[in-house]
Amino acid sequence: MPHVPSRSTSFRRFLISRLFLLIVPILLVGVGTTYTVTYRKARSALLETARQNLTESAIRYGNQLSGTLASLTSDMTTQAQLLGMSRDVEATLAQFNQQTLPYQVHCLQTYQAQTAQLLASTCGAAKRLPRWSAEDWPNHQPADLIQNPRLGVEVLPKTPDYVQSDASTVTIGSLQTVSTLTLRIASPIYQEGQLTQVLVAEVGLTDLTSRQPSSLVGVPVIIDGDDRILSHPVPEQVGRNVQEQRDPKRLEALVTNARQGEKTFIHLYAFTDTSNELLAGYTAIASPLANEPEQQWVIIAFTPLQAAIAEVYAIRRVLLAVLLVMTVLLSIASVVVMLYIARAIARPIERLRDAVLDEAAIQTSKIPRTSAILEFNQLTDAVNSMIRRLVSWTEELEGAWQETRLANQLKNEFFASISDEFRTPLNGLIGSLQILRQGLYDSPEEQAEFLAIAEQKTLRLKDLIDDMLTLSLLERGEAEVDLERVNLGELLQQIVITQRPAAQAKALNFQGPTLPEETLWVYGDCQKLQRVLDIVLDNAIKFTPSGQIELTWQILRRDESTLPSPSGQVARIVIRDTGVGVSAERLQKLFRPFVKAYDADLYRGGKSTGLGLAIARNFMTLMGGDIALASPGLNQGTTVWIDLPMAQQVGVSETADEPA
């Protein structure tokens, strides 16, 4: 048993003592904090709800105003077209004035476009609406029949007694308010394609506010592009500029933010005759006036702050009563709960401690669960999982060590082989150069023979160095390929021409492919693809003592290959030989660096460094293709497949060779 200090105590006792010392202050602080936080949260929640609803209310008012103005423009265009075809202008105007519309028509007048002479009016000849110049519209009716109305706004006088009879009155604090907006709109009248008259209408938008404004709706205010108040629930404010208000900076900031696309809220002061603080949401819409094509109107929806948070006082009273009852009940229950919690927490930990100290359980990594509590069971599972991971990591380390030993063995074999590969051509090169330098040849023919030997050995050394450098680039990820369309027939023909002399030198029957009648295009790097084919054919010729080597090609269907291809088809190049073959053990590690694909110990007719197939596999991967090798066994030949994505889709009839 481990040594326990004399002053240490059990976890259960420690937990009970700390809970006892903390329970009273936590209870008191918790009650006070609960009251403060709950009250503030309730107030903040009510304010946030009011702010969001006011913003939505402003947006809704803006959409309502835009929709009404669009309806007004459309109605005026239609009415102007009807007047252009009507013979009784007065009757047509009266009929339009009697329609049920989302706005109130105060007056309709028509006048001559050129002389501005009044022709008809629904509000008498004494009232004369403003005239628009005939230059605002083309003299000839456009082909698309768009009348292009002109819209203007009229500001009501700043007197409280000027209230339209159909205006909506609401109460804000102690104020009886009205919200209205008077507009004037003009539309051209074309008769027989010529501009002859102009229709002018004075309308009032009075349904701009709710009958019972609250924190969920708000009272609307409209400000035009020149910062002038067009509509306000207090009539004295209509027509005033934003800078004339008692709190101009805050209101100017609101207007600026709205025109910049923000849709949020702000606190306002002294925006009505009362001094109460207001909550205001706002948005902006495009100005409908023809002389303000790039300006915006600002829509504000506001309500008194006290109306938005009126419910918070009732919440506070209920909260105080609830907290008082909770304090008494918690004081009684806290002791019982403290003892129960201490026991419930301590017992699983004590059991887990005993299980962890059991060496037999550790060795079998099967520590039993000690509690019905999920977290303690998860802790037990985590300990078991940790032990299993340690065992797994040990096995992985052992496997990695074995892999490292194998890799070192392969490298040692490679260096031994490559040393011999370098030494043999170097000895031949040095011997030939010494004979040539000392003049030990008997004839010019013998001199040329030694020069040819030196050149052959030099090229062999160059190939070895190139293979090592290429593999180094591939392993570092620095090798690049230039993907392009490659003519498959030309590529195969060039490979046959290049490799046939080496096959004939060994008296091998080299059967070339049947070249396609039509040009077949594949995707790849022509030079890298040629090198891959050279590597495979070099191996086939090198390790085939007698017999034949066959080079064929075929087009695979969509269901015959999983290689991605833009055309949906894959070209497969197949190289078969009757050589020494590959053992089953080497097939699993075939394309690794330093692994020789052919068993040179059994066949001395050729030597390999173990780099060629590794280079070929990496090149094919970079080109989006694939390479594979199969062999029934030693002395039973080898088959290599090289797959490339087709750049075009061809029919099955175009494939020249039988499938492999």
mmCIF file of N, CA and C in Angstrom, residues 162 178 289 366 550 582 631 635 654:
data_model
loop_
_atom_site.group_PDB
_atom_site.id
_atom_site.type_symbol
_atom_site.label_atom_id
_atom_site.label_comp_id
_atom_site.label_asym_id
_atom_site.label_seq_id
_atom_site.Cartn_x
_atom_site.Cartn_y
_atom_site.Cartn_z
ATOM 1 N N TYR A 162 -54.702 71.578 -38.511
ATOM 2 C CA TYR A 162 -54.753 71.096 -39.888
ATOM 3 C C TYR A 162 -54.590 69.580 -39.858
ATOM 4 N N VAL A 178 -51.524 62.412 -34.929
ATOM 5 C CA VAL A 178 -52.023 62.060 -36.249
ATOM 6 C C VAL A 178 -50.823 61.731 -37.130
ATOM 7 N N LEU A 289 -39.593 60.144 -55.448
ATOM 8 C CA LEU A 289 -39.712 61.409 -56.153
ATOM 9 C C LEU A 289 -38.800 61.431 -57.369
ATOM 10 N N LYS A 366 -9.065 -4.635 -18.262
ATOM 11 C CA LYS A 366 -10.502 -4.807 -18.089
ATOM 12 C C LYS A 366 -10.915 -4.326 -16.708
ATOM 13 N N GLU A 550 5.077 -9.386 -75.948
ATOM 14 C CA GLU A 550 3.902 -8.931 -76.700
ATOM 15 C C GLU A 550 3.417 -7.597 -76.130
ATOM 16 N N VAL A 582 7.847 -13.390 -61.364
ATOM 17 C CA VAL A 582 8.019 -12.759 -60.063
ATOM 18 C C VAL A 582 7.417 -13.685 -59.013
ATOM 19 N N SER A 631 2.045 -11.939 -62.013
ATOM 20 C CA SER A 631 2.853 -13.067 -62.491
ATOM 21 C C SER A 631 2.358 -14.333 -61.824
ATOM 22 N N ASN A 635 9.442 -18.245 -63.483
ATOM 23 C CA ASN A 635 9.574 -18.887 -64.798
ATOM 24 C C ASN A 635 8.234 -19.058 -65.510
ATOM 25 N N GLU A 654 -13.350 0.323 -82.421
ATOM 26 C CA GLU A 654 -12.061 0.942 -82.699
ATOM 27 C C GLU A 654 -10.928 0.265 -81.940
#
